[in-house]
Tab-separated table of N, CA and C in Angstrom:
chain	number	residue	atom	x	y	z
A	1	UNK	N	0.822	-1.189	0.000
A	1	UNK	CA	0.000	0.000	0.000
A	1	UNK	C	0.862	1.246	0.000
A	2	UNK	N	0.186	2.560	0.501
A	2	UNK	CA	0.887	3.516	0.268
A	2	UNK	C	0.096	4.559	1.287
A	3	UNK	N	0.944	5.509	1.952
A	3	UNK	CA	-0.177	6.686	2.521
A	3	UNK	C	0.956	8.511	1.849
A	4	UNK	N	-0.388	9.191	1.874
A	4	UNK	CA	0.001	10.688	1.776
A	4	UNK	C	-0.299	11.470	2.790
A	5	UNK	N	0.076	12.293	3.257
A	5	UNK	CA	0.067	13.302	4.283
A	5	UNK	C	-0.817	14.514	3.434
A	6	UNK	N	-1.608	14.476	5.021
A	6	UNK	CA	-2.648	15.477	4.113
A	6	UNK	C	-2.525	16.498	4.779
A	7	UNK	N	-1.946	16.754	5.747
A	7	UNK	CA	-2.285	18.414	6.933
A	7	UNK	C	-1.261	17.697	7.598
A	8	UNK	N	-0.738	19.014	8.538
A	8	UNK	CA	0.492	18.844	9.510
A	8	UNK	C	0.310	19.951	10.385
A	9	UNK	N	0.742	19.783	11.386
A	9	UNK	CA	0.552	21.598	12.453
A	9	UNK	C	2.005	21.068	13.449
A	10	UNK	N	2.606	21.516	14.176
A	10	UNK	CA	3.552	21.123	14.930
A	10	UNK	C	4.012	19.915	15.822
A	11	UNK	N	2.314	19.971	16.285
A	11	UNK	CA	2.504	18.542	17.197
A	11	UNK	C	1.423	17.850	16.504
A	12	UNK	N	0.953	17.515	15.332
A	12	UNK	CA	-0.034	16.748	14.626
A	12	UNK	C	0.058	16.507	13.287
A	13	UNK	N	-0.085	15.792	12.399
A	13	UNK	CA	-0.785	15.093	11.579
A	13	UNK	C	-1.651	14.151	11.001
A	14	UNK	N	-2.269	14.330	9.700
A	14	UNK	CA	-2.847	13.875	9.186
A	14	UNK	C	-2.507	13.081	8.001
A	15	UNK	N	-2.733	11.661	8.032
A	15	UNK	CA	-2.493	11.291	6.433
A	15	UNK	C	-3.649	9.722	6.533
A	16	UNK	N	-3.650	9.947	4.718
A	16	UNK	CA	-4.665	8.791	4.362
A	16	UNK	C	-3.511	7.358	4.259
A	17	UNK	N	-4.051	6.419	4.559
A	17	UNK	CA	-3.125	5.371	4.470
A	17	UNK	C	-3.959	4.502	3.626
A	18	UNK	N	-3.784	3.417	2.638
A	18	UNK	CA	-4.532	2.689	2.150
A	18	UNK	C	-3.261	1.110	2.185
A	19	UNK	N	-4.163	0.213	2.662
A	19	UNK	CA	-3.279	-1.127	2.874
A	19	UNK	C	-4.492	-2.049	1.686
A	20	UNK	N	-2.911	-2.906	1.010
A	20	UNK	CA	-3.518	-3.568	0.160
A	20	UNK	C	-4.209	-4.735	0.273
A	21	UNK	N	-4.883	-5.227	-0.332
A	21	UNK	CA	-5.438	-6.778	0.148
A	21	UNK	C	-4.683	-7.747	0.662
A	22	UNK	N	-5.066	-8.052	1.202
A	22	UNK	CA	-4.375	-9.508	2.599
A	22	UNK	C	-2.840	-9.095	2.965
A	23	UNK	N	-2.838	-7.844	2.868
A	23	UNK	CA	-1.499	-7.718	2.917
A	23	UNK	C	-1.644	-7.159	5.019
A	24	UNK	N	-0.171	-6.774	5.393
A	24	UNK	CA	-0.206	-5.832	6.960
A	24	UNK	C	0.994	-5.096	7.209
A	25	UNK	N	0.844	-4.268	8.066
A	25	UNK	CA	2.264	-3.067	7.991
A	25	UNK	C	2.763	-3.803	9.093
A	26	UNK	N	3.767	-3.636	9.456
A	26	UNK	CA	4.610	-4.162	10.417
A	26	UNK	C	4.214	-4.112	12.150
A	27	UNK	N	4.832	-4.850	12.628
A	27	UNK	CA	4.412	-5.068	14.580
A	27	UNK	C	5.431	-3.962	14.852
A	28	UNK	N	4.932	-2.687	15.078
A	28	UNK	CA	5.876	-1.463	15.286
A	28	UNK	C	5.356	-0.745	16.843
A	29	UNK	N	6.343	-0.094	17.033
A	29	UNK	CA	5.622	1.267	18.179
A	29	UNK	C	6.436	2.472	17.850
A	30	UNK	N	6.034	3.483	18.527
A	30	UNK	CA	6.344	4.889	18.320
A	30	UNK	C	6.675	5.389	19.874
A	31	UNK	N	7.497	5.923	19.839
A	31	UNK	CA	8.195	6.887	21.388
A	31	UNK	C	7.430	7.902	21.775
A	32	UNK	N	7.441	8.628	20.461
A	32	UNK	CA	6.868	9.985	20.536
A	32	UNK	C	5.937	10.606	20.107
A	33	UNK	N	5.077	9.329	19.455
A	33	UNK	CA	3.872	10.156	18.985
A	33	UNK	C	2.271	8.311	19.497
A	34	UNK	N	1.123	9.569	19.393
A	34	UNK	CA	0.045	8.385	19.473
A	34	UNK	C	-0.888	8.274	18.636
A	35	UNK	N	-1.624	7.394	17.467
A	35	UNK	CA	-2.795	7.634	16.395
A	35	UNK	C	-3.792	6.985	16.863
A	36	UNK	N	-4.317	8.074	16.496
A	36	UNK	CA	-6.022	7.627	15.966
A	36	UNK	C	-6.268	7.128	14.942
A	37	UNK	N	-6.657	5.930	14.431
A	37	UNK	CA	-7.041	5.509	13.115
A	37	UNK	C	-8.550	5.513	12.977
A	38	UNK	N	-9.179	6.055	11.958
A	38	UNK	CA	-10.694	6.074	11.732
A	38	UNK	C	-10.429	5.152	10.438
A	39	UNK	N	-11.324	4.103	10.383
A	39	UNK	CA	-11.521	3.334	8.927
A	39	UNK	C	-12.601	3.652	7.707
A	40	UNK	N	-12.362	4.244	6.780
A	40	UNK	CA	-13.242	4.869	6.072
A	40	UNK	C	-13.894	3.911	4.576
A	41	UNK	N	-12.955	2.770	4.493
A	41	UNK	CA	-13.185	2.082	3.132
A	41	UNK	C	-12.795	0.716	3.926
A	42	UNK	N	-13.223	-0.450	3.550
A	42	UNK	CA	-12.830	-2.248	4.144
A	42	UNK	C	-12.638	-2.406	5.594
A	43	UNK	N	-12.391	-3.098	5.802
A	43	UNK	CA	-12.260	-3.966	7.002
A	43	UNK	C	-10.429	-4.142	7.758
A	44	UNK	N	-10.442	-3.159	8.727
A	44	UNK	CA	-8.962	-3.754	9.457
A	44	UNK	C	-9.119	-4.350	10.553
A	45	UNK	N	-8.131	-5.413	10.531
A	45	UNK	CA	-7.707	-6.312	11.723
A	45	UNK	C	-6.645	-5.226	12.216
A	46	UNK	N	-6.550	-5.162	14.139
A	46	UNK	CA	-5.640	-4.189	14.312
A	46	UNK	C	-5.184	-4.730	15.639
A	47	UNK	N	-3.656	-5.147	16.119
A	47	UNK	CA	-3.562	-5.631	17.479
A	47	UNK	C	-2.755	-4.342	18.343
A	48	UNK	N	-2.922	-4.158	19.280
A	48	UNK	CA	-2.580	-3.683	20.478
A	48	UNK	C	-2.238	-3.985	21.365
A	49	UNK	N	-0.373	-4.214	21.624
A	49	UNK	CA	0.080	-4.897	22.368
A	49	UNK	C	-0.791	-6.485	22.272
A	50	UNK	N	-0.972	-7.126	23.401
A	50	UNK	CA	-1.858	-8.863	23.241
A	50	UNK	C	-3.356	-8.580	22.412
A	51	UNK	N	-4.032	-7.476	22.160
A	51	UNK	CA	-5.303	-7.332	21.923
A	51	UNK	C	-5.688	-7.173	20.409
A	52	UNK	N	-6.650	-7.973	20.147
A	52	UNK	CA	-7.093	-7.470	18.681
A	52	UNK	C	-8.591	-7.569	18.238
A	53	UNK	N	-8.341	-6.498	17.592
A	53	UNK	CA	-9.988	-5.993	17.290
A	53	UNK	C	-10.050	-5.757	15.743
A	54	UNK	N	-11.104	-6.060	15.357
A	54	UNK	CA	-11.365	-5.978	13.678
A	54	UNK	C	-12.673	-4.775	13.653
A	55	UNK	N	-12.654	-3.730	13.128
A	55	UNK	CA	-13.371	-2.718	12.683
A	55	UNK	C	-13.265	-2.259	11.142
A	56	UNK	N	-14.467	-1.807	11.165
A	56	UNK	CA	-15.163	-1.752	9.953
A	56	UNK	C	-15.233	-0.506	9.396
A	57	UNK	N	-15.976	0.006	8.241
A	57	UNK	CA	-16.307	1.789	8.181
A	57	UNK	C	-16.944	2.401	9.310
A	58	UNK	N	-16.208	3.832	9.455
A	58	UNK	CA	-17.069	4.439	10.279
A	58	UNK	C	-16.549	4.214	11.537
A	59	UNK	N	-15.859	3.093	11.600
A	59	UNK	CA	-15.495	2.517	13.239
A	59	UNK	C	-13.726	3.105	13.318
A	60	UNK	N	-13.231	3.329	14.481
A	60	UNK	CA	-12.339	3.695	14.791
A	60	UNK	C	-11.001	3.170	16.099
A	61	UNK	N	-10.347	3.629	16.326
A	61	UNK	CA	-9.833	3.075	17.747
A	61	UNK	C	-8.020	4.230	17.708
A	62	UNK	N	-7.564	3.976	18.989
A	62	UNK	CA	-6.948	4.830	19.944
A	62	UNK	C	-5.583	4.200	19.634
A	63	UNK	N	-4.260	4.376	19.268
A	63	UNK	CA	-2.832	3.753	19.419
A	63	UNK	C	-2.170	4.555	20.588
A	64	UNK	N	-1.701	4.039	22.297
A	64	UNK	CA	-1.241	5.222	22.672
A	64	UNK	C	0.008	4.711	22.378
A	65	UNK	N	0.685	6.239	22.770
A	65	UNK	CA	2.061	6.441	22.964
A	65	UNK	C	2.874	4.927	23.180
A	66	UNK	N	4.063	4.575	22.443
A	66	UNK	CA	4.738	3.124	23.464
A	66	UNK	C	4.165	1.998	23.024
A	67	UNK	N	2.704	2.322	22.465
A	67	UNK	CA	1.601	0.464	22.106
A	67	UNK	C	2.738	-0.076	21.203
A	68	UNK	N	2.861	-1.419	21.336
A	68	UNK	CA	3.029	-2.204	20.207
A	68	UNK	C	2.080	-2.364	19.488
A	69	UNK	N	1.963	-2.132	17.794
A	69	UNK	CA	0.653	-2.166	17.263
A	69	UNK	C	1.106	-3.025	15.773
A	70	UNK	N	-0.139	-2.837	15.243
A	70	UNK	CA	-0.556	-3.698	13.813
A	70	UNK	C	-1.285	-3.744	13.100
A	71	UNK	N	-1.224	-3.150	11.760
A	71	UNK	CA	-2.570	-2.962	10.809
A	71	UNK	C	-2.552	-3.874	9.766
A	72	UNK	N	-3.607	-4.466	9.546
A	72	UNK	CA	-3.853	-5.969	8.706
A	72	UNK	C	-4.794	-5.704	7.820
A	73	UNK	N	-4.809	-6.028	6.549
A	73	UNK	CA	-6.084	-6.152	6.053
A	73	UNK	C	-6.543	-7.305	5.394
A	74	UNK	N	-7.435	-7.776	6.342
A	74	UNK	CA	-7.646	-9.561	5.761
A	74	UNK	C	-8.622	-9.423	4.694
A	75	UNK	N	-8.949	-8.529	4.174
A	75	UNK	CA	-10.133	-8.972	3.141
A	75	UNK	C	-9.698	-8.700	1.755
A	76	UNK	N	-10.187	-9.158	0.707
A	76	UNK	CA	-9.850	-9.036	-0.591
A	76	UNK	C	-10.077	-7.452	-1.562
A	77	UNK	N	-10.643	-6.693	-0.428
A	77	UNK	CA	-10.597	-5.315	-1.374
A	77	UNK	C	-9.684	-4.396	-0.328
A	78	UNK	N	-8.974	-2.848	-0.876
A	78	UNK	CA	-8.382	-2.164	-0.169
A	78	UNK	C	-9.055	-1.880	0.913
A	79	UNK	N	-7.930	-1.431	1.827
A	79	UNK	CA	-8.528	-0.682	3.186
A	79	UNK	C	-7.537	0.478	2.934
A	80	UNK	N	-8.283	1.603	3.612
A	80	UNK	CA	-8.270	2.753	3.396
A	80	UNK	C	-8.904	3.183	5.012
A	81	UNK	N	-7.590	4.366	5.746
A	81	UNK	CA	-7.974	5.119	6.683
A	81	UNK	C	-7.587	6.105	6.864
A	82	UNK	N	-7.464	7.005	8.019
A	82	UNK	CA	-7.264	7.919	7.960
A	82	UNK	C	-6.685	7.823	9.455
A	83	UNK	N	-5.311	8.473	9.687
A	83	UNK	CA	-4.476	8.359	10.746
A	83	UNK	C	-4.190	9.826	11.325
A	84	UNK	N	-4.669	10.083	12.551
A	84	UNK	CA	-4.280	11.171	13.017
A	84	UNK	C	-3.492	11.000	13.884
A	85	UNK	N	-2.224	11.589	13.919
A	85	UNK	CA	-1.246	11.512	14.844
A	85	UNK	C	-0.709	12.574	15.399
A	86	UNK	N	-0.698	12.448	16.869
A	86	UNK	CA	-0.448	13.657	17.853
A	86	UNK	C	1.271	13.061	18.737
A	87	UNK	N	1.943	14.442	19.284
A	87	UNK	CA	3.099	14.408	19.692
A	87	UNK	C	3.975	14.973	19.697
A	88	UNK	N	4.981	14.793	20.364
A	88	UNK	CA	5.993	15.596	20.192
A	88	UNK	C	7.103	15.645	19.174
A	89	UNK	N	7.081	14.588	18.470
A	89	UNK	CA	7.939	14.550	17.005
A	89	UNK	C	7.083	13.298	16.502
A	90	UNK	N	7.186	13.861	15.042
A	90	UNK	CA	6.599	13.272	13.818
A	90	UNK	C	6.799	12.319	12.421
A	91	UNK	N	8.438	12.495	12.876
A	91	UNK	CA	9.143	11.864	12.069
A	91	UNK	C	8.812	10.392	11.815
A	92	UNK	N	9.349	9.894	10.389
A	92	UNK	CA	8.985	8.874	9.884
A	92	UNK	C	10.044	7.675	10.857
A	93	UNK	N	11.125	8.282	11.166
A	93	UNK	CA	11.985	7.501	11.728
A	93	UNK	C	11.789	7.003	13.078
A	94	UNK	N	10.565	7.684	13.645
A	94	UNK	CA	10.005	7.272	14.945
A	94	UNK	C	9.126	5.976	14.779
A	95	UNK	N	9.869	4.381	14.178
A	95	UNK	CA	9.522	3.643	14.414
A	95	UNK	C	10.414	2.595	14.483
A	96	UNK	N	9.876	1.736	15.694
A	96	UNK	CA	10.289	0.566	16.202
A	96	UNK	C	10.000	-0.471	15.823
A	97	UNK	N	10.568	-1.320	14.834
A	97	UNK	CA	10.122	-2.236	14.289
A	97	UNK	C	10.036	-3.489	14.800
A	98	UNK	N	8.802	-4.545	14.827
A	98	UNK	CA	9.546	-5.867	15.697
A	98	UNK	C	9.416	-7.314	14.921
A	99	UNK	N	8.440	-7.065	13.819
A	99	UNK	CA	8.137	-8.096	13.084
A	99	UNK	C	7.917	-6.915	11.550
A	100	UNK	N	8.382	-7.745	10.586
A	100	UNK	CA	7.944	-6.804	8.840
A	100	UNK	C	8.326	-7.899	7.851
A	101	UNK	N	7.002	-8.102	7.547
A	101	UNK	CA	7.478	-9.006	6.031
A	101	UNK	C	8.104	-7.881	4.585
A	102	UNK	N	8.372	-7.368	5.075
A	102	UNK	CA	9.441	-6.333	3.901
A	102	UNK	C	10.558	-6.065	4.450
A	103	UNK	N	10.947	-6.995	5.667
A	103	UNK	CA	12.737	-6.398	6.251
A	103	UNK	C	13.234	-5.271	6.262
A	104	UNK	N	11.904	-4.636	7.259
A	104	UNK	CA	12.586	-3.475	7.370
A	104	UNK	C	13.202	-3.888	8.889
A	105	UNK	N	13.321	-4.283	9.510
A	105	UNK	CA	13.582	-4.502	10.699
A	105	UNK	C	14.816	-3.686	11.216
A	106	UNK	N	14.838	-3.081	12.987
A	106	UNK	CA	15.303	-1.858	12.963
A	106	UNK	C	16.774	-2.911	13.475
């Protein structure tokens, strides 16, 4: 998949993320920042630290600060959301990688 940044202010952004079919972004966390993901198009599987929850359009949920997290998309059409992220730095490099089927591993 792919995301664009849509708005930025100092301690926030915004960007659309779209994950491809059956595909998932990596078991990551962040130091310094926390998202909100709202799901606007398909179905994500999403874990939190031991927890996982599957939401739909319209439905949403909380990443704090430190979570180990995970965005999945088990179904056969795109998922598409929208990530708001708050904090004290924003950088792309503020991630901790722990599992990535693309080796990114930190």
């Amino acid at each position: 998949g792919h995301f664009i940044s849509i708005e930025e202010g100092p301690n926030w952004k915004v960007k659309r993320i779209e994950v491809n079919p059956h595909e998932k972004l990596s078991l990551q966390l962040h130091k310094y920042r926390a998202e909100h993901w709202i799901i606007v198009e398909g179905t994500a599987e999403i874990q939190v630290e031991e927890s996982f929850i599957t939401l739909n359009k319209n439905q949403s949920t909380f990443i704090p600060v430190g979570s180990k997290h995970r965005l999945s998309n088990p179904s056969s059409e795109s998922l598409i959301l929208i990530e708001v992220q708050s904090g004290t730095y924003l950088g792309e490099d503020d991630i901790i990688r722990f599992k990535d089927e693309y080796n990114r591993l930190n």
